[in-house]
């Protein structure tokens, strides 16, 4: 029988070399040993914390997923083989360590305890070493025991754990840990904790399917709430949200009081676009744990996605009240404030985030963006350069911020150089290099051959200074307040669309400028565009809105696709929207699923009528049972050509050439089962398609200008009605063409509102809840149908005479500097004023 003896001064007995600092932690180590089943490793959590993907912004949840376990890590104050004073102090405390191990041994609170008390005592010593981070010592201790008893299961298991805890960044440790745990399974195949421990090692190595298999085996042996939660977490990481949801639900059925499992359940809803269900789960998690920061943060993000700014702000604030230094909440709150148009407040959050975490790329990028959007280019470009210097390590995936930042920096330099140049004298689409625009719009890495950088900041061009609302003349103040009101009329009341007061003001001013420009055109006045004085064309009308949309958010490339390089346009420039991808539903477009589904069913019948008339009856009967997109999957198998999926093209009828049709958008459905489906729509902007649409829009604009001139001379009701229909028809083709890389929807709607105001009609109704104007146009059977739908909610009324007294938008804000100044100006005064249009 082996016994561990006390060592003389200056040395310790084998396996008992433990620093003095450990002794204060022995009580914790003892408690830690009571939980025999470790959770997903912290290494796994860290790996996913750094991931950029659907689970990325929730990665901090993983750190909360840590049960107490006998694999606790503690730093020691004394190094092994350190000073003699260290050693003498250790000698004095060996007896305490041994007594602690004895207690553990007597109560057999460690894995695979034996019937031999002395063996158990030695095993317990090694497990205490593991509990205090002395892995090499523990491995030596277990190895010595295994030399005498090669199949001592507890020692094999403990050595495997120690190798795992040494660090899986060293593949040798990982391989040795897996080897030892597999040996244990071969000797003791019916112990769930070993399978769970092996899953613990496999998951951070990226061997997720093997880890899942081990957890499934552990569940078969002895199901528990914890095991279901752990397996659910791995399914969640794998983006299998439906299966993860089932596991979290089972876990909660076995133990309902689990705030972490409830949080994860909510996250599975969130990632599938089921925001209201997610919110209920997050609230339930908070009932179970009132100070649960991650639940408040997640609740805030869900409300933000729902478009509920006030509720999101309240949730983020509650998280920060619990911990004012919670970096991820500061980051998410800052991003929400930026996209709400509250740039000053957003900047405060990003600066605080960077004080706490100086290398946070998201906060650094957003800080640079916020500064530039407000016209503070020196600070903005300094922050952008810091992101650029943060090169990814070899083999590491570059962050989205790193990929975008060079485009933002080049565009920032361009904007700064043009701050005081009259907007009528230059054209961004022509000035920016073709390949730069092409790569930026497609979100490609900045690898542009022979690219010549924009000049650096010129010292004589000063940053934009804050402009006080009261410093504007009363008529300009009125102009700003009217713009705020008009912009708010364009807000979508649909999940995914957060109100943005900066965009509202920009597009309200665009609406007024369009109104004034169209009125001048109908009165035969020329306009100054791109350095030339001429009659306004339809593109000039849209360009007014484009310039305002661009400057409201410089992060987004709002570019004309037909101005891209010819090579890019000849291949087609796709505007792609996923409606369902895998298990993720795009809530923005949910209102249109049924409409698109009916269209698909009609096209399938037409297709089978032409190509498979014998099977038409069978297909028709099957289609009657189709109530959602996933129900189409079995029908694909009726025909060899559609087995793996199919595409359906919409058609846009011409007004110019009766009977002629243009390509609309393409609907694609592929997949083999529910949860593995892609349901998407896209428009492909080719040169040929663009020319066809341009011809249609040219004809309508020519007709509109002619009728507008008549209208100015004689405001007969019939003329007004004809002009309204021409405006809506023209924009119908614009929506179906989708000629811009971003922002087409709000740009087109501001043109509708401005041109209608020029005709003497004002939009007084809001866009109905769930409706998207661009999708109304794209899914309408023709321009007349779109006009009818749009007019049903616009509630057109005669324009207020007070609009005529408003100053000229283009003359009041002739440069980028003046545009940025007015967008920065506080608008709270407008709430106290009586807006002329109400």
mmCIF file of N, CA and C in Angstrom, residues 474-543:
data_model
loop_
_atom_site.group_PDB
_atom_site.id
_atom_site.type_symbol
_atom_site.label_atom_id
_atom_site.label_comp_id
_atom_site.label_asym_id
_atom_site.label_seq_id
_atom_site.Cartn_x
_atom_site.Cartn_y
_atom_site.Cartn_z
ATOM 1 N N UNK A 474 -36.090 82.229 -39.363
ATOM 2 C CA UNK A 474 -37.394 81.582 -39.080
ATOM 3 C C UNK A 474 -37.938 80.764 -40.255
ATOM 4 N N UNK A 475 -37.783 81.254 -41.498
ATOM 5 C CA UNK A 475 -38.338 80.500 -42.626
ATOM 6 C C UNK A 475 -37.556 79.197 -42.858
ATOM 7 N N UNK A 476 -36.247 79.218 -42.547
ATOM 8 C CA UNK A 476 -35.447 77.989 -42.683
ATOM 9 C C UNK A 476 -35.799 77.016 -41.554
ATOM 10 N N UNK A 477 -36.047 77.543 -40.362
ATOM 11 C CA UNK A 477 -36.504 76.704 -39.255
ATOM 12 C C UNK A 477 -37.801 75.990 -39.657
ATOM 13 N N UNK A 478 -38.695 76.748 -40.290
ATOM 14 C CA UNK A 478 -39.969 76.179 -40.759
ATOM 15 C C UNK A 478 -39.707 75.073 -41.785
ATOM 16 N N UNK A 479 -38.776 75.322 -42.673
ATOM 17 C CA UNK A 479 -38.394 74.350 -43.706
ATOM 18 C C UNK A 479 -37.926 73.039 -43.066
ATOM 19 N N UNK A 480 -37.088 73.157 -42.039
ATOM 20 C CA UNK A 480 -36.548 71.969 -41.353
ATOM 21 C C UNK A 480 -37.680 71.186 -40.688
ATOM 22 N N UNK A 481 -38.585 71.909 -40.016
ATOM 23 C CA UNK A 481 -39.686 71.238 -39.315
ATOM 24 C C UNK A 481 -40.644 70.547 -40.276
ATOM 25 N N UNK A 482 -40.908 71.187 -41.394
ATOM 26 C CA UNK A 482 -41.767 70.564 -42.416
ATOM 27 C C UNK A 482 -41.086 69.302 -42.958
ATOM 28 N N UNK A 483 -39.774 69.387 -43.195
ATOM 29 C CA UNK A 483 -39.018 68.234 -43.701
ATOM 30 C C UNK A 483 -39.095 67.060 -42.723
ATOM 31 N N UNK A 484 -38.951 67.347 -41.427
ATOM 32 C CA UNK A 484 -39.047 66.283 -40.417
ATOM 33 C C UNK A 484 -40.402 65.585 -40.494
ATOM 34 N N UNK A 485 -41.458 66.386 -40.645
ATOM 35 C CA UNK A 485 -42.805 65.812 -40.731
ATOM 36 C C UNK A 485 -42.957 64.949 -41.991
ATOM 37 N N UNK A 486 -42.521 65.471 -43.124
ATOM 38 C CA UNK A 486 -42.657 64.724 -44.386
ATOM 39 C C UNK A 486 -41.861 63.415 -44.342
ATOM 40 N N UNK A 487 -40.652 63.499 -43.785
ATOM 41 C CA UNK A 487 -39.822 62.300 -43.701
ATOM 42 C C UNK A 487 -40.450 61.223 -42.850
ATOM 43 N N UNK A 488 -41.123 61.618 -41.770
ATOM 44 C CA UNK A 488 -41.757 60.625 -40.890
ATOM 45 C C UNK A 488 -42.887 59.882 -41.598
ATOM 46 N N UNK A 489 -43.459 60.504 -42.647
ATOM 47 C CA UNK A 489 -44.541 59.861 -43.422
ATOM 48 C C UNK A 489 -44.021 58.659 -44.219
ATOM 49 N N UNK A 490 -42.707 58.584 -44.401
ATOM 50 C CA UNK A 490 -42.118 57.507 -45.213
ATOM 51 C C UNK A 490 -41.726 56.294 -44.378
ATOM 52 N N UNK A 491 -41.883 56.384 -43.061
ATOM 53 C CA UNK A 491 -41.420 55.307 -42.185
ATOM 54 C C UNK A 491 -42.241 54.036 -42.383
ATOM 55 N N UNK A 492 -41.561 52.913 -42.567
ATOM 56 C CA UNK A 492 -42.228 51.614 -42.654
ATOM 57 C C UNK A 492 -42.585 51.134 -41.245
ATOM 58 N N UNK A 493 -43.833 50.717 -41.055
ATOM 59 C CA UNK A 493 -44.264 50.140 -39.775
ATOM 60 C C UNK A 493 -44.186 48.621 -39.910
ATOM 61 N N UNK A 494 -42.960 48.132 -40.015
ATOM 62 C CA UNK A 494 -42.715 46.712 -40.276
ATOM 63 C C UNK A 494 -41.503 46.269 -39.473
ATOM 64 N N UNK A 495 -41.519 45.029 -38.920
ATOM 65 C CA UNK A 495 -40.322 44.553 -38.206
ATOM 66 C C UNK A 495 -39.070 44.705 -39.058
ATOM 67 N N UNK A 496 -37.980 45.156 -38.429
ATOM 68 C CA UNK A 496 -36.719 45.301 -39.155
ATOM 69 C C UNK A 496 -36.429 46.716 -39.592
ATOM 70 N N UNK A 497 -37.397 47.629 -39.415
ATOM 71 C CA UNK A 497 -37.198 49.017 -39.856
ATOM 72 C C UNK A 497 -37.261 49.949 -38.650
ATOM 73 N N UNK A 498 -36.092 50.338 -38.170
ATOM 74 C CA UNK A 498 -35.989 51.234 -37.024
ATOM 75 C C UNK A 498 -36.176 52.676 -37.505
ATOM 76 N N UNK A 499 -37.019 53.464 -36.845
ATOM 77 C CA UNK A 499 -37.162 54.870 -37.264
ATOM 78 C C UNK A 499 -35.815 55.585 -37.177
ATOM 79 N N UNK A 500 -35.460 56.341 -38.227
ATOM 80 C CA UNK A 500 -34.178 57.044 -38.275
ATOM 81 C C UNK A 500 -34.462 58.520 -38.550
ATOM 82 N N UNK A 501 -34.389 59.344 -37.502
ATOM 83 C CA UNK A 501 -34.783 60.750 -37.643
ATOM 84 C C UNK A 501 -33.864 61.509 -38.579
ATOM 85 N N UNK A 502 -32.625 61.052 -38.725
ATOM 86 C CA UNK A 502 -31.688 61.707 -39.655
ATOM 87 C C UNK A 502 -32.119 61.434 -41.096
ATOM 88 N N UNK A 503 -32.485 60.182 -41.364
ATOM 89 C CA UNK A 503 -33.002 59.820 -42.709
ATOM 90 C C UNK A 503 -34.319 60.560 -42.962
ATOM 91 N N UNK A 504 -35.173 60.626 -41.936
ATOM 92 C CA UNK A 504 -36.442 61.344 -42.090
ATOM 93 C C UNK A 504 -36.193 62.777 -42.550
ATOM 94 N N UNK A 505 -35.289 63.487 -41.870
ATOM 95 C CA UNK A 505 -35.044 64.888 -42.246
ATOM 96 C C UNK A 505 -34.443 64.989 -43.649
ATOM 97 N N UNK A 506 -33.475 64.102 -43.931
ATOM 98 C CA UNK A 506 -32.820 64.147 -45.247
ATOM 99 C C UNK A 506 -33.842 63.927 -46.361
ATOM 100 N N UNK A 507 -34.710 62.915 -46.195
ATOM 101 C CA UNK A 507 -35.654 62.599 -47.268
ATOM 102 C C UNK A 507 -36.827 63.587 -47.292
ATOM 103 N N UNK A 508 -37.115 64.205 -46.153
ATOM 104 C CA UNK A 508 -38.107 65.291 -46.152
ATOM 105 C C UNK A 508 -37.599 66.486 -46.936
ATOM 106 N N UNK A 509 -36.322 66.831 -46.735
ATOM 107 C CA UNK A 509 -35.725 67.924 -47.513
ATOM 108 C C UNK A 509 -35.625 67.553 -48.987
ATOM 109 N N UNK A 510 -35.343 66.271 -49.262
ATOM 110 C CA UNK A 510 -35.312 65.801 -50.656
ATOM 111 C C UNK A 510 -36.687 65.982 -51.301
ATOM 112 N N UNK A 511 -37.741 65.638 -50.570
ATOM 113 C CA UNK A 511 -39.120 65.777 -51.075
ATOM 114 C C UNK A 511 -39.411 67.233 -51.445
ATOM 115 N N UNK A 512 -39.044 68.150 -50.548
ATOM 116 C CA UNK A 512 -39.298 69.578 -50.822
ATOM 117 C C UNK A 512 -38.459 70.079 -51.992
ATOM 118 N N UNK A 513 -37.211 69.594 -52.092
ATOM 119 C CA UNK A 513 -36.362 70.021 -53.207
ATOM 120 C C UNK A 513 -36.879 69.464 -54.532
ATOM 121 N N UNK A 514 -37.372 68.216 -54.516
ATOM 122 C CA UNK A 514 -37.977 67.632 -55.734
ATOM 123 C C UNK A 514 -39.199 68.456 -56.139
ATOM 124 N N UNK A 515 -40.051 68.775 -55.155
ATOM 125 C CA UNK A 515 -41.246 69.586 -55.442
ATOM 126 C C UNK A 515 -40.853 70.902 -56.130
ATOM 127 N N UNK A 516 -39.860 71.591 -55.555
ATOM 128 C CA UNK A 516 -39.457 72.895 -56.098
ATOM 129 C C UNK A 516 -38.817 72.759 -57.480
ATOM 130 N N UNK A 517 -38.008 71.709 -57.679
ATOM 131 C CA UNK A 517 -37.341 71.503 -58.982
ATOM 132 C C UNK A 517 -38.350 71.149 -60.061
ATOM 133 N N UNK A 518 -39.319 70.296 -59.727
ATOM 134 C CA UNK A 518 -40.344 69.895 -60.713
ATOM 135 C C UNK A 518 -41.220 71.099 -61.074
ATOM 136 N N UNK A 519 -41.586 71.891 -60.093
ATOM 137 C CA UNK A 519 -42.388 73.099 -60.377
ATOM 138 C C UNK A 519 -41.643 74.041 -61.323
ATOM 139 N N UNK A 520 -40.328 74.210 -61.084
ATOM 140 C CA UNK A 520 -39.528 75.080 -61.961
ATOM 141 C C UNK A 520 -39.465 74.495 -63.375
ATOM 142 N N UNK A 521 -39.335 73.181 -63.465
ATOM 143 C CA UNK A 521 -39.259 72.515 -64.777
ATOM 144 C C UNK A 521 -40.561 72.707 -65.551
ATOM 145 N N UNK A 522 -41.693 72.537 -64.862
ATOM 146 C CA UNK A 522 -42.982 72.699 -65.531
ATOM 147 C C UNK A 522 -43.220 74.169 -65.935
ATOM 148 N N UNK A 523 -42.499 75.080 -65.260
ATOM 149 C CA UNK A 523 -42.595 76.499 -65.635
ATOM 150 C C UNK A 523 -41.503 76.871 -66.643
ATOM 151 N N UNK A 524 -40.900 75.827 -67.254
ATOM 152 C CA UNK A 524 -39.878 75.990 -68.303
ATOM 153 C C UNK A 524 -38.530 76.522 -67.809
ATOM 154 N N UNK A 525 -38.277 76.460 -66.481
ATOM 155 C CA UNK A 525 -36.968 76.884 -65.974
ATOM 156 C C UNK A 525 -35.971 75.741 -66.138
ATOM 157 N N UNK A 526 -34.712 76.125 -66.342
ATOM 158 C CA UNK A 526 -33.655 75.111 -66.443
ATOM 159 C C UNK A 526 -33.047 74.883 -65.064
ATOM 160 N N UNK A 527 -32.343 73.753 -64.937
ATOM 161 C CA UNK A 527 -31.680 73.440 -63.665
ATOM 162 C C UNK A 527 -30.185 73.332 -63.901
ATOM 163 N N UNK A 528 -29.436 73.495 -62.817
ATOM 164 C CA UNK A 528 -27.975 73.361 -62.886
ATOM 165 C C UNK A 528 -27.624 71.999 -62.301
ATOM 166 N N UNK A 529 -27.120 71.097 -63.135
ATOM 167 C CA UNK A 529 -26.761 69.750 -62.688
ATOM 168 C C UNK A 529 -25.424 69.353 -63.302
ATOM 169 N N UNK A 530 -24.548 68.797 -62.476
ATOM 170 C CA UNK A 530 -23.254 68.265 -62.944
ATOM 171 C C UNK A 530 -22.468 69.281 -63.779
ATOM 172 N N UNK A 531 -22.543 70.529 -63.358
ATOM 173 C CA UNK A 531 -21.771 71.568 -64.026
ATOM 174 C C UNK A 531 -22.394 72.094 -65.299
ATOM 175 N N UNK A 532 -23.657 71.675 -65.584
ATOM 176 C CA UNK A 532 -24.318 72.141 -66.821
ATOM 177 C C UNK A 532 -25.704 72.686 -66.488
ATOM 178 N N UNK A 533 -26.124 73.693 -67.265
ATOM 179 C CA UNK A 533 -27.470 74.242 -67.106
ATOM 180 C C UNK A 533 -28.337 73.697 -68.236
ATOM 181 N N UNK A 534 -29.433 73.019 -67.866
ATOM 182 C CA UNK A 534 -30.293 72.379 -68.889
ATOM 183 C C UNK A 534 -31.658 72.081 -68.284
ATOM 184 N N UNK A 535 -32.555 71.588 -69.134
ATOM 185 C CA UNK A 535 -33.869 71.158 -68.654
ATOM 186 C C UNK A 535 -33.694 69.871 -67.830
ATOM 187 N N UNK A 536 -34.464 69.754 -66.774
ATOM 188 C CA UNK A 536 -34.316 68.595 -65.885
ATOM 189 C C UNK A 536 -34.852 67.327 -66.548
ATOM 190 N N UNK A 537 -34.074 66.229 -66.406
ATOM 191 C CA UNK A 537 -34.494 64.907 -66.868
ATOM 192 C C UNK A 537 -34.938 64.073 -65.659
ATOM 193 N N UNK A 538 -35.519 62.907 -65.911
ATOM 194 C CA UNK A 538 -36.047 62.107 -64.791
ATOM 195 C C UNK A 538 -34.937 61.683 -63.817
ATOM 196 N N UNK A 539 -33.743 61.406 -64.378
ATOM 197 C CA UNK A 539 -32.661 60.989 -63.481
ATOM 198 C C UNK A 539 -32.234 62.136 -62.567
ATOM 199 N N UNK A 540 -32.285 63.360 -63.073
ATOM 200 C CA UNK A 540 -31.947 64.516 -62.234
ATOM 201 C C UNK A 540 -32.900 64.611 -61.035
ATOM 202 N N UNK A 541 -34.174 64.309 -61.292
ATOM 203 C CA UNK A 541 -35.199 64.347 -60.237
ATOM 204 C C UNK A 541 -34.844 63.337 -59.139
ATOM 205 N N UNK A 542 -34.455 62.130 -59.548
ATOM 206 C CA UNK A 542 -34.068 61.103 -58.575
ATOM 207 C C UNK A 542 -32.726 61.449 -57.927
ATOM 208 N N UNK A 543 -31.845 62.086 -58.659
ATOM 209 C CA UNK A 543 -30.528 62.440 -58.118
ATOM 210 C C UNK A 543 -30.620 63.406 -56.938
#
